[in-house]
PDB file of C-alpha atoms in Angstrom:
ATOM      1  CA  UNK A 211      24.460 -17.063   2.879  1.00 67.00           C
ATOM      2  CA  UNK A 212      25.708 -15.133  -0.134  1.00 65.00           C
ATOM      3  CA  UNK A 213      22.926 -16.503  -2.342  1.00 64.00           C
ATOM      4  CA  UNK A 214      20.324 -15.688   0.258  1.00 61.00           C
ATOM      5  CA  UNK A 215      21.512 -12.076   0.386  1.00 61.00           C
ATOM      6  CA  UNK A 216      21.436 -11.836  -3.437  1.00 59.00           C
ATOM      7  CA  UNK A 217      17.915 -13.285  -3.499  1.00 58.00           C
ATOM      8  CA  UNK A 218      16.682 -10.815  -0.887  1.00 55.00           C
ATOM      9  CA  UNK A 219      18.288  -7.919  -2.775  1.00 56.00           C
ATOM     10  CA  UNK A 220      16.498  -8.926  -5.994  1.00 54.00           C
ATOM     11  CA  UNK A 221      13.156  -9.078  -4.212  1.00 52.00           C
ATOM     12  CA  UNK A 222      13.717  -5.686  -2.546  1.00 51.00           C
ATOM     13  CA  UNK A 223      14.656  -4.069  -5.873  1.00 52.00           C
ATOM     14  CA  UNK A 224      11.261  -4.853  -7.432  1.00 49.00           C
ATOM     15  CA  UNK A 225       9.346  -1.912  -8.905  1.00 49.00           C
ATOM     16  CA  UNK A 226       6.064  -2.682  -7.184  1.00 54.00           C
ATOM     17  CA  UNK A 227       5.036  -4.637  -4.142  1.00 59.00           C
ATOM     18  CA  UNK A 228       1.891  -5.419  -2.233  1.00 67.00           C
ATOM     19  CA  UNK A 229       1.738  -6.041   1.462  1.00 75.00           C
ATOM     20  CA  UNK A 230      -0.610  -6.451   4.373  1.00 87.00           C
ATOM     21  CA  UNK A 231       1.271  -3.774   6.308  1.00 92.00           C
ATOM     22  CA  UNK A 232       2.657  -0.293   5.726  1.00 93.00           C
ATOM     23  CA  UNK A 233       5.106   1.468   8.023  1.00 92.00           C
ATOM     24  CA  UNK A 234       4.382   5.165   8.459  1.00 92.00           C
ATOM     25  CA  UNK A 235       7.140   6.598  10.632  1.00 91.00           C
ATOM     26  CA  UNK A 236       7.082   4.570  13.832  1.00 95.00           C
ATOM     27  CA  UNK A 237       3.469   3.455  13.319  1.00 95.00           C
ATOM     28  CA  UNK A 238       2.027   0.644  11.190  1.00 95.00           C
ATOM     29  CA  UNK A 239      -1.083   0.428   9.017  1.00 96.00           C
ATOM     30  CA  UNK A 240      -2.462  -3.080   8.434  1.00 95.00           C
ATOM     31  CA  UNK A 241      -5.274  -4.574   6.372  1.00 94.00           C
ATOM     32  CA  UNK A 242      -8.433  -4.511   8.442  1.00 95.00           C
ATOM     33  CA  UNK A 243      -7.689  -1.074   9.910  1.00 96.00           C
ATOM     34  CA  UNK A 244     -10.398   1.560   9.562  1.00 97.00           C
ATOM     35  CA  UNK A 245     -10.412   4.272   6.921  1.00 96.00           C
ATOM     36  CA  UNK A 246     -10.206   6.797   9.794  1.00 97.00           C
ATOM     37  CA  UNK A 247      -6.850   5.269  10.793  1.00 97.00           C
ATOM     38  CA  UNK A 248      -5.608   5.683   7.218  1.00 97.00           C
ATOM     39  CA  UNK A 249      -6.478   9.395   7.327  1.00 97.00           C
ATOM     40  CA  UNK A 250      -4.882   9.670  10.772  1.00 97.00           C
ATOM     41  CA  UNK A 251      -1.598   8.167   9.527  1.00 96.00           C
ATOM     42  CA  UNK A 252      -1.418   9.474   5.945  1.00 96.00           C
ATOM     43  CA  UNK A 253      -3.829  12.407   5.767  1.00 96.00           C
ATOM     44  CA  UNK A 254      -6.264  12.959   2.916  1.00 96.00           C
ATOM     45  CA  UNK A 255      -5.379  11.079  -0.288  1.00 96.00           C
ATOM     46  CA  UNK A 256      -4.083  12.891  -3.374  1.00 95.00           C
ATOM     47  CA  UNK A 257      -6.741  11.142  -5.436  1.00 95.00           C
ATOM     48  CA  UNK A 258      -9.585   8.673  -4.916  1.00 94.00           C
ATOM     49  CA  UNK A 259     -10.977   6.188  -7.432  1.00 92.00           C
ATOM     50  CA  UNK A 260     -14.395   4.698  -6.796  1.00 89.00           C
ATOM     51  CA  UNK A 261     -15.679   1.335  -7.931  1.00 73.00           C
ATOM     52  CA  UNK A 262     -13.947  -1.237 -10.039  1.00 58.00           C
ATOM     53  CA  UNK A 263     -14.680  -2.874 -13.333  1.00 53.00           C
ATOM     54  CA  UNK A 264     -11.921  -5.454 -12.812  1.00 59.00           C
ATOM     55  CA  UNK A 265     -13.016  -9.015 -12.099  1.00 58.00           C
ATOM     56  CA  UNK A 266     -12.228 -10.225  -8.594  1.00 58.00           C
ATOM     57  CA  UNK A 267     -12.421  -6.779  -6.995  1.00 58.00           C
ATOM     58  CA  UNK A 268     -15.125  -5.915  -4.503  1.00 61.00           C
ATOM     59  CA  UNK A 269     -17.916  -3.650  -5.671  1.00 68.00           C
ATOM     60  CA  UNK A 270     -17.826  -0.374  -3.808  1.00 82.00           C
ATOM     61  CA  UNK A 271     -14.072  -0.476  -3.264  1.00 91.00           C
ATOM     62  CA  UNK A 272     -12.264   2.850  -3.275  1.00 94.00           C
ATOM     63  CA  UNK A 273      -8.579   3.184  -4.094  1.00 95.00           C
ATOM     64  CA  UNK A 274      -6.866   6.008  -2.231  1.00 96.00           C
ATOM     65  CA  UNK A 275      -3.587   7.193  -3.756  1.00 96.00           C
ATOM     66  CA  UNK A 276      -0.793   8.904  -1.807  1.00 96.00           C
ATOM     67  CA  UNK A 277       2.508  10.240  -3.110  1.00 94.00           C
ATOM     68  CA  UNK A 278       5.167   9.522  -0.485  1.00 91.00           C
ATOM     69  CA  UNK A 279       8.599  10.644  -1.632  1.00 90.00           C
ATOM     70  CA  UNK A 280       9.608   8.452  -4.572  1.00 91.00           C
ATOM     71  CA  UNK A 281       6.647   6.085  -4.102  1.00 91.00           C
ATOM     72  CA  UNK A 282       2.961   5.972  -4.869  1.00 94.00           C
ATOM     73  CA  UNK A 283       1.017   4.183  -2.140  1.00 95.00           C
ATOM     74  CA  UNK A 284      -2.441   2.853  -2.973  1.00 95.00           C
ATOM     75  CA  UNK A 285      -4.783   1.891  -0.159  1.00 96.00           C
ATOM     76  CA  UNK A 286      -7.905  -0.050  -1.186  1.00 94.00           C
ATOM     77  CA  UNK A 287     -10.833   0.583   1.158  1.00 95.00           C
ATOM     78  CA  UNK A 288     -14.135  -1.319   1.217  1.00 94.00           C
ATOM     79  CA  UNK A 289     -16.924  -0.864   3.760  1.00 92.00           C
ATOM     80  CA  UNK A 290     -14.725   1.494   5.798  1.00 94.00           C
ATOM     81  CA  UNK A 291     -11.821  -0.972   6.153  1.00 96.00           C
ATOM     82  CA  UNK A 292      -8.426  -1.388   4.467  1.00 95.00           C
ATOM     83  CA  UNK A 293      -8.536  -4.446   2.203  1.00 94.00           C
ATOM     84  CA  UNK A 294      -5.257  -4.026   0.265  1.00 93.00           C
ATOM     85  CA  UNK A 295      -2.041  -2.002   0.399  1.00 94.00           C
ATOM     86  CA  UNK A 296       0.217  -1.503  -2.628  1.00 93.00           C
ATOM     87  CA  UNK A 297       3.322   0.608  -3.281  1.00 91.00           C
ATOM     88  CA  UNK A 298       5.092   1.498  -6.524  1.00 91.00           C
ATOM     89  CA  UNK A 299       8.410   3.236  -6.993  1.00 89.00           C
ATOM     90  CA  UNK A 300       8.488   6.162  -9.376  1.00 85.00           C
TER      91      UNK A 300
END
């Protein structure tokens, strides 16, 4: 049990993590949700980046950036739907 707790603590302490879900207060944002739901939960993004020159990313994908306390949350949106959620600690 002790090793399991240490392992979980190391994972939690990571500087960046990606997920299919994001808790916003008592509500949850998940991949597949609409861009309107993102705005409803988080408001307008601080910045938006259009397109991507990175291989493996969808053309036409926008990355919406939000500063939430000591974290930067990036929501990738393609064709009006959330395709990826990422958070980084500052």
